[in-house]
Amino acid sequence: MIPISKPFIGEAEKQAVLEVMDSGMIAQGPRTAKFEERFAQVCGVKHAVATSSGTTALHIALLAHEIGPGDEVITTPFTFIASVNSILYVGARPVFVDIDPETFNLNPALIEAAITSRTKAILPVHLYGYPCDMTALQAVASKYGLKIIEDACQAVGATYYGQATGSFGTGAFSLYATKNVMAGEGGMITTDDDDVADKCRMLRNHGMRRRYHHDMLGFNFRMTDLCAAIGLAQLDRLADFTAKRRANAAFFNAGIESLITPQVKEGYGHVWHQYTIRINHQRDRDAAVRQLTEAGIGTGVFYPVPAHRQEYVREIVGEVSVPVAERLAREVISLPVHPQLSQADLNTIVNEVNKL
Ligand SMILES: Cc1ncc(COP(=O)(O)O)c(C=O)c1O
């Protein structure tokens, strides 16, 4: 079976973990600080704050921007549920805006109509590693005085006209085991804002600046040095990983016929966390998934049920009109695109997909 994802664990990762073990400093310590420094450099921002996951990064990023009960946050329904849960954790209301069928991301042209006096922020998701249209998002955000909290969980290393995702507002990244850069579990908040960074550091560690003096209600959302050591070793490989993902995606785009393959607009530095094709809605996506599985190809459907259709979310937001997201939820199939695919794997994938 060619797996849909495969974490790369090399000698550097193993050695780095052993060194942390030998150091006796397992919890958040010097490796986490180093990882934050390096991550901030990669994103071209002043601060990176490490957390226990992408979900906790989003959660405290929203809190640091003082988003809470009574506030509305505009986001996409076509995302991993953590984007929406983070809005619910802080007591705010998600407002779903439909997506663009080409990019799978928030359609900026539809945002203005969703803005009310309660709207505080836009939470765009750079889904599959494809950056959102940040020019359009920034224009609408600045017109209405809204914050931008980027869910860059799938988009480490991605760029929009040369600028890194996660650097347009406050960014949140995931370092979960299958992500383009992983730490087993983990997250990172990126920002140029000193005050937001300071609040995030406090929120992740029980509101502490001075030991056992708690200035606010915080959490234990810390990263361990074991995870940070893995993440640091992975960051060294980011350029190589991204180049391989891009080459794999280019090979698929050249070889796959008669299905809707993902196209990248000029200026968008896609990092191919997922390579996602669309099966025309008149055909049976689930049958295509079965056929590929039988041919030994792992696939993923990200995501079969859009967020507004999850029962507990529907109870809050009611009926929502997002026809493009609904259609794509029925049409998408992600294929393996990770850096560990061999040329033989790539050929098999193209041949089998062309038989669909
Ligand atoms: C778009 C998106 N948002 C948020 C998350 C949450 O990240 P984590 O799994 O690290 O909590 C993920 C990761 O799966 C994601 O893909």
CSV table of C-alpha atoms and ligand atoms in Angstrom, one decimal, residues 53-55 58 79-80 82-83 125 127 151 153-154 174-176 179 185-186 303, ligand 1:
chain,number,residue,atom,x,y,z
A,53,SER,CA,-0.9,21.5,19.0
A,54,GLY,CA,-2.3,23.5,16.1
A,55,THR,CA,-5.7,23.5,17.9
A,58,LEU,CA,-5.6,28.7,17.3
A,79,THR,CA,-11.6,22.8,6.8
A,80,PHE,CA,-10.5,20.4,9.6
A,82,ALA,CA,-10.2,22.5,14.8
A,83,SER,CA,-10.5,25.8,12.9
A,125,VAL,CA,-7.4,28.5,6.3
A,127,LEU,CA,-6.1,24.5,3.0
A,151,ASP,CA,-5.0,28.9,10.1
A,153,CYS,CA,-1.8,24.5,10.1
A,154,GLN,CA,-1.3,22.8,6.7
A,174,SER,CA,0.3,22.4,13.4
A,175,LEU,CA,3.2,20.1,13.8
A,176,TYR,CA,1.1,16.9,14.0
A,179,LYS,CA,2.2,17.6,8.6
A,185,GLU,CA,2.4,16.7,18.1
A,186,GLY,CA,2.8,20.5,18.5
A,303,TYR,CA,-13.2,16.6,4.3
B,1,LIG,C1,-6.6,23.2,8.9
B,1,LIG,C2,-6.2,22.7,10.2
B,1,LIG,N1,-6.5,23.4,11.3
B,1,LIG,C3,-6.2,23.0,12.5
B,1,LIG,C4,-5.6,21.8,12.8
B,1,LIG,C5,-5.3,21.4,14.2
B,1,LIG,O1,-4.0,21.0,14.4
B,1,LIG,P1,-3.6,19.9,15.5
B,1,LIG,O2,-4.0,18.6,14.9
B,1,LIG,O3,-2.1,20.0,15.6
B,1,LIG,O4,-4.3,20.3,16.7
B,1,LIG,C6,-5.2,21.0,11.7
B,1,LIG,C7,-4.5,19.7,11.8
B,1,LIG,O5,-4.9,18.7,11.7
B,1,LIG,C8,-5.6,21.4,10.4
B,1,LIG,O6,-5.3,20.7,9.3
